[in-house]
Short mmCIF file of C-alpha atoms in Angstrom, two decimals:
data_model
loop_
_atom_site.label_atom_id
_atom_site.label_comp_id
_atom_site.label_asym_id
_atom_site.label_seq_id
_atom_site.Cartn_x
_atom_site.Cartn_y
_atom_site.Cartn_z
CA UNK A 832 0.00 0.00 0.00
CA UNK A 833 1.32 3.51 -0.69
CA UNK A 834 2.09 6.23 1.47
CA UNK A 835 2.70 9.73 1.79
CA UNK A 836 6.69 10.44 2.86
CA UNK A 837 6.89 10.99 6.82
CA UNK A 838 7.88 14.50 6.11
CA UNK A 839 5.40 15.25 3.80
CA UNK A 840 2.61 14.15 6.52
CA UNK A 841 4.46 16.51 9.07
CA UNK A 842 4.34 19.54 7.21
CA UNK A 843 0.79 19.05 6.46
CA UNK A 844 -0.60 18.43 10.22
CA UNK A 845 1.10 21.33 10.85
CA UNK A 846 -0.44 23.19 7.93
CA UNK A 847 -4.08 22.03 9.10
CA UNK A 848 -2.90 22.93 12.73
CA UNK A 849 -2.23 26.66 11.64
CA UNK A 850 -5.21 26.81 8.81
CA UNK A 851 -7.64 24.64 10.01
CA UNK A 852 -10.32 26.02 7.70
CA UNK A 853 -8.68 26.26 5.11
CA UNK A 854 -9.91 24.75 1.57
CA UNK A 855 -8.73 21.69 0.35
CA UNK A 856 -10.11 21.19 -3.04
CA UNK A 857 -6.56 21.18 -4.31
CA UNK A 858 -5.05 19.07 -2.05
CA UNK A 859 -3.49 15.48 -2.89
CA UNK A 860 -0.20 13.87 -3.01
CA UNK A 861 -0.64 10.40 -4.91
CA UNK A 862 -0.56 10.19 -8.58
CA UNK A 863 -3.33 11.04 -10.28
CA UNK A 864 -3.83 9.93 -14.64
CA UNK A 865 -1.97 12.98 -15.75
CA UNK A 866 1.21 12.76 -13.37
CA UNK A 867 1.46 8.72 -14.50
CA UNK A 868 1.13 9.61 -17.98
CA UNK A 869 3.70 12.30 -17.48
CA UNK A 870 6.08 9.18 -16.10
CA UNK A 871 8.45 11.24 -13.95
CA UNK A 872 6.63 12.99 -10.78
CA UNK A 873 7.46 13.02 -6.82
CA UNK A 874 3.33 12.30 -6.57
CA UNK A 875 4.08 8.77 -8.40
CA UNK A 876 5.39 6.68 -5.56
CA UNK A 877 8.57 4.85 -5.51
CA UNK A 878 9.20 1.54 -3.34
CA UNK A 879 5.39 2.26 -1.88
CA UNK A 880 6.62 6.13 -0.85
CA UNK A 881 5.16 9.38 -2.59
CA UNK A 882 7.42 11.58 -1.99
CA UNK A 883 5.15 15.44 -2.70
CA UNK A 884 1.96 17.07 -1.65
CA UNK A 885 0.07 19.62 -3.07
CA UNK A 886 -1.49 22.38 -1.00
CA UNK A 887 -4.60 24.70 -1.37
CA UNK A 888 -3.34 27.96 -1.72
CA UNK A 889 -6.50 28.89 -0.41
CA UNK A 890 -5.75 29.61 3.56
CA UNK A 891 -9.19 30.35 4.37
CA UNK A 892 -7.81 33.95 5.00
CA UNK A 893 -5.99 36.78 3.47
CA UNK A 894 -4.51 35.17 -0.49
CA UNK A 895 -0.99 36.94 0.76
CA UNK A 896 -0.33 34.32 3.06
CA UNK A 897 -0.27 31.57 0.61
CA UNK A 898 3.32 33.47 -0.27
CA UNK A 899 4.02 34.21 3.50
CA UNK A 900 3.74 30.32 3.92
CA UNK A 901 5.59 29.38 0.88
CA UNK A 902 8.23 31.62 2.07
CA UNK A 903 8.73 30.25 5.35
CA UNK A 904 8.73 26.80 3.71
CA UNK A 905 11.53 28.09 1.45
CA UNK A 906 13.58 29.50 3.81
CA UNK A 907 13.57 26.65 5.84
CA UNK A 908 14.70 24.54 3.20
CA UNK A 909 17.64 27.11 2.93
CA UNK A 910 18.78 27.37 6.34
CA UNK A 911 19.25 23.39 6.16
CA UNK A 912 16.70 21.36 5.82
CA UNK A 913 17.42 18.62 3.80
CA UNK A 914 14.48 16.94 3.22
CA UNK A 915 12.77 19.44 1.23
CA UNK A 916 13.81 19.05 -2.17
CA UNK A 917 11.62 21.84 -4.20
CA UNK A 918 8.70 23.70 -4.22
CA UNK A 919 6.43 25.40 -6.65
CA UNK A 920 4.26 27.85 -6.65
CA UNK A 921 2.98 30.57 -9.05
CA UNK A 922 5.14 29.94 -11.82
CA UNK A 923 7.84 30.34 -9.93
CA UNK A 924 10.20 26.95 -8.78
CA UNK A 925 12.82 27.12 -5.68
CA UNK A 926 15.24 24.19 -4.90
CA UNK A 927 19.11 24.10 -3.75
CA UNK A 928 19.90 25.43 -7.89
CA UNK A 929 20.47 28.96 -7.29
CA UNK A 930 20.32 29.22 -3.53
CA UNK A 931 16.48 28.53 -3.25
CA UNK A 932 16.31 31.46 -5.65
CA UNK A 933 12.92 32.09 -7.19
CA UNK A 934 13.24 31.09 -10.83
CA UNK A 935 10.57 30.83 -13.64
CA UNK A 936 8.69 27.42 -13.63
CA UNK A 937 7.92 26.61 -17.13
CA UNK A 938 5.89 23.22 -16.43
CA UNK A 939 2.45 22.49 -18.21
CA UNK A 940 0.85 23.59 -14.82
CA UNK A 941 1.96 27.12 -13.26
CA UNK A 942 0.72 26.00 -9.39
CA UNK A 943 -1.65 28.74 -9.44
CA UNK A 944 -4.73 27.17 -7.38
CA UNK A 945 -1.99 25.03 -4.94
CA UNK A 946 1.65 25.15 -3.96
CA UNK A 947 3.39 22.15 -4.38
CA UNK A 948 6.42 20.68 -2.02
CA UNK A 949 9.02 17.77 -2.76
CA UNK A 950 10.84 15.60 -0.66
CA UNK A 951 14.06 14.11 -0.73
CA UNK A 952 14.55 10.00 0.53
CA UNK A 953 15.55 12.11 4.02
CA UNK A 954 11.90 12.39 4.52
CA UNK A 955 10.55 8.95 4.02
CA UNK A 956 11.20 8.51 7.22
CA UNK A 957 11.96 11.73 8.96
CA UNK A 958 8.75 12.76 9.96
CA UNK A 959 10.47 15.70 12.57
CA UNK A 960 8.81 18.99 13.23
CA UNK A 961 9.64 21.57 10.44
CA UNK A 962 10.82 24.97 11.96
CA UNK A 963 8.82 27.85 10.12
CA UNK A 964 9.96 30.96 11.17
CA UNK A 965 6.73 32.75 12.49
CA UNK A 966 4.00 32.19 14.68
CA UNK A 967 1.42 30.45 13.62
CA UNK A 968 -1.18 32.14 11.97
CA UNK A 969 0.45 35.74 11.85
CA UNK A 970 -0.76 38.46 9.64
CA UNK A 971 1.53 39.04 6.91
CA UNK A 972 4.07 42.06 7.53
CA UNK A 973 4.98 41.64 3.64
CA UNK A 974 3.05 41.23 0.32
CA UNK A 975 4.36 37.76 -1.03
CA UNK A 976 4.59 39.32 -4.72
CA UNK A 977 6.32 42.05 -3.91
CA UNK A 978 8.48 41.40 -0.77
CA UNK A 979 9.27 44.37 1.72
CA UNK A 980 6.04 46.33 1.61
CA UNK A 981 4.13 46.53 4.46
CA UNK A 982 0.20 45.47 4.40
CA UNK A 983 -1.80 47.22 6.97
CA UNK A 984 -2.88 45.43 9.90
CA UNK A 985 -6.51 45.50 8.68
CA UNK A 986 -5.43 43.47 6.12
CA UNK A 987 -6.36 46.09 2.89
CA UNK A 988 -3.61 46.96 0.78
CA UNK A 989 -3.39 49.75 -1.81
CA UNK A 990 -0.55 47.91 -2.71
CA UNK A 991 -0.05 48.42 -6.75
CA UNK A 992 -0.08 44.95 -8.40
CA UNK A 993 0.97 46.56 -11.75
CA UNK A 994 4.50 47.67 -10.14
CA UNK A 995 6.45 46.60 -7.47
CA UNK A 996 7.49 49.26 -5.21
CA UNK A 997 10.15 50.13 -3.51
CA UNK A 998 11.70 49.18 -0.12
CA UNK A 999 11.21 52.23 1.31
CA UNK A 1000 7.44 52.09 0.13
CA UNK A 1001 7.61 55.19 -2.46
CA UNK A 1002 6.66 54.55 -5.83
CA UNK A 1003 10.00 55.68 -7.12
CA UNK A 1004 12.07 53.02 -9.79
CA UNK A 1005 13.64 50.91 -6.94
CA UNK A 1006 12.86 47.40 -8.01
CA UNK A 1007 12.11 44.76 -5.63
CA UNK A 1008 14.75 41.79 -5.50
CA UNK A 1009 12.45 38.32 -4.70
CA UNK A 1010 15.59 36.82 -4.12
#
């Protein structure tokens, strides 16, 4: 019988601990036609282990926080943690190439509706606590597309989503590094 990695179960339980309404309509981690088709996915298990999940980007709160989370998840996977292996989201891929740079996913499927997380074999069994910077549950201090600007506590933002903005929150030509 197949099952999801150790890791991958751990990082979930603790995504339903800090999101517990959260929607789930893009959930899933095993296979489905299109991934076995494809031949080469982390859903498709190996030796009985699947070795990905797939996440609702849908937090059941403010959208931002789908990047807040995926950033936390990528950072952690930078300071050390080896049993993350990538992760996509938005069109945008982050693994050990690069640093855990943002770089331009050009798969059939951008990861729009979900965010998607891979493990290494470290996490078949490794089923250990993942360290997310944050408290659970905080309000975002930055706007995931354009990192560094502050969103009010109300959670509005007159944020411009044609330009990213400055550091400094002007409007002048500063760009934004997502790095």
């Amino acid at each position: 019988m197949n099952r999801l990695c150790a890791a991958g179960v751990q990082l979930r339980e603790q995504i339903d601990d800090d999101y517990p309404d959260r929607d789930r309509k893009s959930d899933g981690w095993i296979a489905d036609a299109r991934h076995l088709a494809k031949g080469s996915s982390d859903h498709i298990p190996v030796d009985g282990i699947v070795r990905a999940i797939d996440i609702d980007s849908d937090l059941s709160a403010h959208k931002e926080e789908a990047y807040a989370l995926v950033e936390k998840i990528r950072k952690c996977a930078k300071k050390g943690d080896k049993r993350i292996k990538y992760i996509i989201y938005d069109g945008k891929i982050m693994s050990p190439i690069l640093g855990w740079k943002r770089r331009k996913y050009s798969g059939p499927n951008p990861h729009r509706s979900h965010f998607h997380i891979s493990f290494t074999t470290l996490g078949d069994k490794d089923g250990s606590f993942f360290n997310l910077e944050g408290e659970a549950n905080e309000r975002l201090k930055e706007n995931g597309r354009e990192l560094g600007q502050d969103i009010p506590s109300n959670g509005t933002s007159d944020l411009s989503s044609s330009r990213p903005r400055c550091r400094c929150n002007c409007q002048c030509s500063s760009r934004i590094s997502l790095a």
